[in-house]
PDB file of C-alpha atoms in Angstrom:
ATOM      1  CA  MET K  25       7.036  33.959  -4.502  1.00  0.00           C
ATOM      2  CA  THR K  26      10.996  33.643  -4.755  1.00  0.00           C
ATOM      3  CA  SER K  27      11.813  31.126  -7.664  1.00  0.00           C
ATOM      4  CA  ALA K  28      13.082  28.609  -4.847  1.00  0.00           C
ATOM      5  CA  GLU K  29       9.736  28.366  -3.262  1.00  0.00           C
ATOM      6  CA  PHE K  30       8.074  28.175  -6.564  1.00  0.00           C
ATOM      7  CA  GLU K  31      10.454  25.704  -7.656  1.00  0.00           C
ATOM      8  CA  ALA K  32       9.438  23.453  -4.476  1.00  0.00           C
ATOM      9  CA  PHE K  33       5.588  24.492  -5.022  1.00  0.00           C
ATOM     10  CA  MET K  34       5.905  22.861  -8.671  1.00  0.00           C
ATOM     11  CA  ASN K  35       7.947  19.692  -7.503  1.00  0.00           C
ATOM     12  CA  GLN K  36       5.540  19.039  -5.114  1.00  0.00           C
ATOM     13  CA  MET K  37       2.814  19.418  -7.160  1.00  0.00           C
ATOM     14  CA  ASP K  38       4.423  17.202  -9.691  1.00  0.00           C
ATOM     15  CA  SER K  39       4.730  14.837  -7.072  1.00  0.00           C
ATOM     16  CA  LEU K  40       0.883  14.775  -5.594  1.00  0.00           C
ATOM     17  CA  SER K  41       0.262  14.361  -9.666  1.00  0.00           C
ATOM     18  CA  ALA K  42       1.990  11.322  -9.850  1.00  0.00           C
ATOM     19  CA  ARG K  43       0.289  10.231  -6.907  1.00  0.00           C
ATOM     20  CA  LEU K  44      -2.906  10.688  -8.266  1.00  0.00           C
ATOM     21  CA  ASP K  45      -1.889   9.270 -11.730  1.00  0.00           C
ATOM     22  CA  LYS K  46      -0.647   6.158  -9.588  1.00  0.00           C
ATOM     23  CA  GLN K  47      -3.846   5.947  -7.251  1.00  0.00           C
ATOM     24  CA  ARG K  48      -6.318   6.633 -10.159  1.00  0.00           C
ATOM     25  CA  ALA K  49      -4.457   3.857 -13.047  1.00  0.00           C
ATOM     26  CA  LYS K  50      -4.856   0.775  -9.311  1.00  0.00           C
ATOM     27  CA  PHE K  51      -8.714   2.070  -9.097  1.00  0.00           C
ATOM     28  CA  GLU K  52      -9.252   1.570 -12.644  1.00  0.00           C
ATOM     29  CA  LYS K  53      -7.176  -2.041 -12.528  1.00  0.00           C
ATOM     30  CA  GLU K  54      -9.142  -2.951  -9.629  1.00  0.00           C
ATOM     31  CA  LYS K  55     -12.339  -1.851 -11.866  1.00  0.00           C
ATOM     32  CA  VAL K  56     -11.516  -4.323 -14.559  1.00  0.00           C
ATOM     33  CA  GLN K  57     -10.621  -6.992 -12.357  1.00  0.00           C
ATOM     34  CA  ILE K  58     -14.239  -6.567 -10.388  1.00  0.00           C
ATOM     35  CA  ASP K  59     -15.880  -6.287 -13.698  1.00  0.00           C
ATOM     36  CA  GLU K  60     -14.691  -9.529 -14.764  1.00  0.00           C
ATOM     37  CA  LYS K  61     -15.213 -10.954 -11.259  1.00  0.00           C
ATOM     38  CA  ILE K  62     -18.821  -9.903 -11.732  1.00  0.00           C
ATOM     39  CA  ALA K  63     -19.138 -11.291 -15.482  1.00  0.00           C
ATOM     40  CA  GLU K  64     -17.957 -14.594 -14.766  1.00  0.00           C
ATOM     41  CA  LYS K  65     -20.461 -14.670 -11.483  1.00  0.00           C
ATOM     42  CA  THR K  66     -23.477 -13.670 -13.589  1.00  0.00           C
ATOM     43  CA  LYS K  67     -22.534 -16.543 -16.100  1.00  0.00           C
ATOM     44  CA  GLU K  68     -22.457 -19.224 -12.716  1.00  0.00           C
ATOM     45  CA  LEU K  69     -25.790 -17.463 -11.699  1.00  0.00           C
ATOM     46  CA  GLU K  70     -27.599 -17.539 -14.836  1.00  0.00           C
ATOM     47  CA  ASN K  71     -26.365 -21.330 -15.417  1.00  0.00           C
ATOM     48  CA  LYS K  72     -27.217 -22.333 -11.843  1.00  0.00           C
ATOM     49  CA  ARG K  73     -30.763 -20.792 -13.202  1.00  0.00           C
ATOM     50  CA  ARG K  74     -31.095 -22.998 -16.451  1.00  0.00           C
ATOM     51  CA  LYS K  75     -30.832 -25.691 -14.562  1.00  0.00           C
ATOM     52  CA  GLY K  76     -33.072 -24.613 -11.887  1.00  0.00           C
ATOM     53  CA  GLU K  77     -30.828 -24.490  -8.697  1.00  0.00           C
ATOM     54  CA  CYS K  78     -31.908 -21.765  -7.647  1.00  0.00           C
ATOM     55  CA  GLY K  79     -35.835 -22.970  -7.358  1.00  0.00           C
ATOM     56  CA  ARG K  80     -38.635 -23.161 -10.465  1.00  0.00           C
ATOM     57  CA  ALA K  81     -39.277 -19.666 -10.347  1.00  0.00           C
ATOM     58  CA  TRP K  82     -35.688 -18.145 -11.302  1.00  0.00           C
ATOM     59  CA  GLN K  83     -35.811 -21.408 -13.901  1.00  0.00           C
ATOM     60  CA  VAL K  84     -38.573 -19.931 -15.648  1.00  0.00           C
ATOM     61  CA  LEU K  85     -37.466 -16.797 -15.245  1.00  0.00           C
ATOM     62  CA  GLN K  86     -33.969 -17.028 -17.266  1.00  0.00           C
ATOM     63  CA  GLN K  87     -35.854 -18.726 -19.872  1.00  0.00           C
ATOM     64  CA  ARG K  88     -37.748 -15.958 -20.696  1.00  0.00           C
ATOM     65  CA  ILE K  89     -34.930 -13.579 -20.191  1.00  0.00           C
ATOM     66  CA  ASP K  90     -32.548 -15.935 -22.465  1.00  0.00           C
ATOM     67  CA  MET K  91     -35.816 -15.277 -25.202  1.00  0.00           C
ATOM     68  CA  GLY K  92     -35.620 -11.689 -24.615  1.00  0.00           C
ATOM     69  CA  LYS K  93     -39.086 -11.502 -23.132  1.00  0.00           C
ATOM     70  CA  THR K  94     -37.983  -9.717 -19.922  1.00  0.00           C
ATOM     71  CA  CYS K  95     -34.486  -8.980 -17.756  1.00  0.00           C
ATOM     72  CA  GLU K  96     -33.435  -9.202 -14.513  1.00  0.00           C
ATOM     73  CA  GLU K  97     -33.990  -5.304 -14.171  1.00  0.00           C
ATOM     74  CA  ASP K  98     -38.025  -5.573 -15.027  1.00  0.00           C
ATOM     75  CA  ILE K  99     -37.996  -8.499 -12.649  1.00  0.00           C
ATOM     76  CA  LEU K 100     -36.589  -6.811  -9.713  1.00  0.00           C
ATOM     77  CA  ALA K 101     -38.491  -3.839 -10.360  1.00  0.00           C
ATOM     78  CA  GLY K 102     -41.592  -4.880 -10.507  1.00  0.00           C
ATOM     79  CA  ILE K 103     -42.145  -4.140 -14.218  1.00  0.00           C
ATOM     80  CA  ASP K 104     -42.112  -8.247 -14.666  1.00  0.00           C
ATOM     81  CA  LYS K 105     -45.858  -8.840 -13.068  1.00  0.00           C
ATOM     82  CA  SER K 106     -45.420 -12.899 -13.915  1.00  0.00           C
ATOM     83  CA  PRO K 107     -46.256 -15.068 -10.874  1.00  0.00           C
ATOM     84  CA  GLU K 108     -42.989 -15.753 -11.230  1.00  0.00           C
ATOM     85  CA  ALA K 109     -41.663 -12.473 -10.551  1.00  0.00           C
ATOM     86  CA  ARG K 110     -43.920 -12.245  -7.893  1.00  0.00           C
ATOM     87  CA  GLU K 111     -42.521 -15.104  -6.094  1.00  0.00           C
ATOM     88  CA  VAL K 112     -39.173 -14.080  -6.512  1.00  0.00           C
ATOM     89  CA  ARG K 113     -39.359 -10.525  -5.548  1.00  0.00           C
ATOM     90  CA  GLY K 114     -41.183 -11.738  -2.144  1.00  0.00           C
ATOM     91  CA  TYR K 115     -38.276 -13.734  -1.167  1.00  0.00           C
ATOM     92  CA  LEU K 116     -35.764 -10.730  -1.767  1.00  0.00           C
ATOM     93  CA  ALA K 117     -37.734  -8.644   0.292  1.00  0.00           C
ATOM     94  CA  GLN K 118     -37.646 -11.243   3.055  1.00  0.00           C
ATOM     95  CA  ASN K 119     -34.027 -11.750   3.041  1.00  0.00           C
ATOM     96  CA  MET K 120     -33.314  -7.508   2.198  1.00  0.00           C
ATOM     97  CA  SER K 121     -32.576  -6.879   6.238  1.00  0.00           C
ATOM     98  CA  TYR K 122     -30.195 -10.202   6.432  1.00  0.00           C
ATOM     99  CA  VAL K 123     -28.320  -8.866   2.863  1.00  0.00           C
ATOM    100  CA  ARG K 124     -28.071  -5.068   4.489  1.00  0.00           C
ATOM    101  CA  ASP K 125     -26.983  -6.249   7.791  1.00  0.00           C
ATOM    102  CA  SER K 126     -23.865  -7.933   6.794  1.00  0.00           C
ATOM    103  CA  VAL K 127     -22.927  -5.241   4.562  1.00  0.00           C
ATOM    104  CA  GLU K 128     -23.325  -2.701   7.265  1.00  0.00           C
ATOM    105  CA  ASP K 129     -21.814  -4.666   9.950  1.00  0.00           C
ATOM    106  CA  ALA K 130     -18.091  -3.031   9.867  1.00  0.00           C
ATOM    107  CA  ASP K 131     -17.289  -3.901  13.074  1.00  0.00           C
ATOM    108  CA  ASP K 132     -17.281  -7.849  12.626  1.00  0.00           C
ATOM    109  CA  GLU K 133     -13.481  -8.474  11.390  1.00  0.00           C
ATOM    110  CA  ASP K 134     -14.678 -11.230   9.692  1.00  0.00           C
ATOM    111  CA  ASN K 135     -17.634 -10.021   7.606  1.00  0.00           C
ATOM    112  CA  GLU K 136     -15.576  -9.980   4.234  1.00  0.00           C
ATOM    113  CA  ALA K 137     -17.984  -7.894   2.350  1.00  0.00           C
ATOM    114  CA  ALA K 138     -18.454  -5.408   5.127  1.00  0.00           C
ATOM    115  CA  GLN K 139     -14.863  -5.010   5.117  1.00  0.00           C
ATOM    116  CA  ALA K 140     -14.420  -4.259   1.736  1.00  0.00           C
ATOM    117  CA  ARG K 141     -17.189  -1.403   1.439  1.00  0.00           C
ATOM    118  CA  VAL K 142     -15.225  -0.038   4.260  1.00  0.00           C
ATOM    119  CA  ALA K 143     -11.795  -0.120   2.333  1.00  0.00           C
ATOM    120  CA  LEU K 144     -13.342   0.696  -0.877  1.00  0.00           C
ATOM    121  CA  ASP K 145     -14.885   4.201   0.973  1.00  0.00           C
ATOM    122  CA  LYS K 146     -11.661   4.850   2.603  1.00  0.00           C
ATOM    123  CA  GLY K 147      -9.502   4.725  -0.891  1.00  0.00           C
ATOM    124  CA  MET K 148     -12.331   6.698  -2.268  1.00  0.00           C
ATOM    125  CA  THR K 149     -12.290   9.216   0.697  1.00  0.00           C
ATOM    126  CA  ARG K 150      -8.259  10.020   0.359  1.00  0.00           C
ATOM    127  CA  LEU K 151      -8.465  10.110  -3.935  1.00  0.00           C
ATOM    128  CA  ARG K 152     -10.953  12.826  -3.154  1.00  0.00           C
ATOM    129  CA  GLU K 153      -8.552  14.607  -0.605  1.00  0.00           C
ATOM    130  CA  TRP K 154      -5.686  14.506  -2.777  1.00  0.00           C
ATOM    131  CA  GLU K 155      -8.201  15.782  -6.166  1.00  0.00           C
ATOM    132  CA  SER K 156      -9.330  18.720  -3.672  1.00  0.00           C
ATOM    133  CA  GLN K 157      -5.611  19.195  -2.538  1.00  0.00           C
ATOM    134  CA  TYR K 158      -4.386  19.402  -6.294  1.00  0.00           C
ATOM    135  CA  ALA K 159      -7.149  21.735  -7.378  1.00  0.00           C
ATOM    136  CA  ALA K 160      -6.157  23.917  -4.717  1.00  0.00           C
ATOM    137  CA  GLN K 161      -2.558  23.939  -4.987  1.00  0.00           C
ATOM    138  CA  ARG K 162      -2.896  24.439  -8.809  1.00  0.00           C
ATOM    139  CA  ASN K 163      -5.754  27.729  -7.886  1.00  0.00           C
ATOM    140  CA  GLN K 164      -2.624  29.242  -6.080  1.00  0.00           C
ATOM    141  CA  ALA K 165      -0.182  28.503  -8.732  1.00  0.00           C
ATOM    142  CA  SER K 166      -2.279  30.752 -10.801  1.00  0.00           C
TER     143      SER K 166
END
């Protein structure tokens, strides 16, 4: 490899590395925003449950969560065997097919959840491809 080829290769590596860093920073920023939105929505949901807006079963369960006697994971996983938890799991099971269909219907341009999932999948695929290219080029340089 000549000096000019090596310099061009290193410039390409630097460019690829900069693109990777930029994409990684973008994903990290988006993740922080998503985490903040999830925390906000979780608090809103907990307040609705406390007020009974999600039904009496969730109101009782949220009181038990607040007292540290159960948690949402135990309720959903079936560890909490209370009548209220069984009622909630039954309701969730009935609606699970609807949720799955709404997230998987990527052909529907109006389906924001499906379109967001498709965009995230594409972004992650691009990032993995760039990382593979970068690793391959680094291996060639060694």
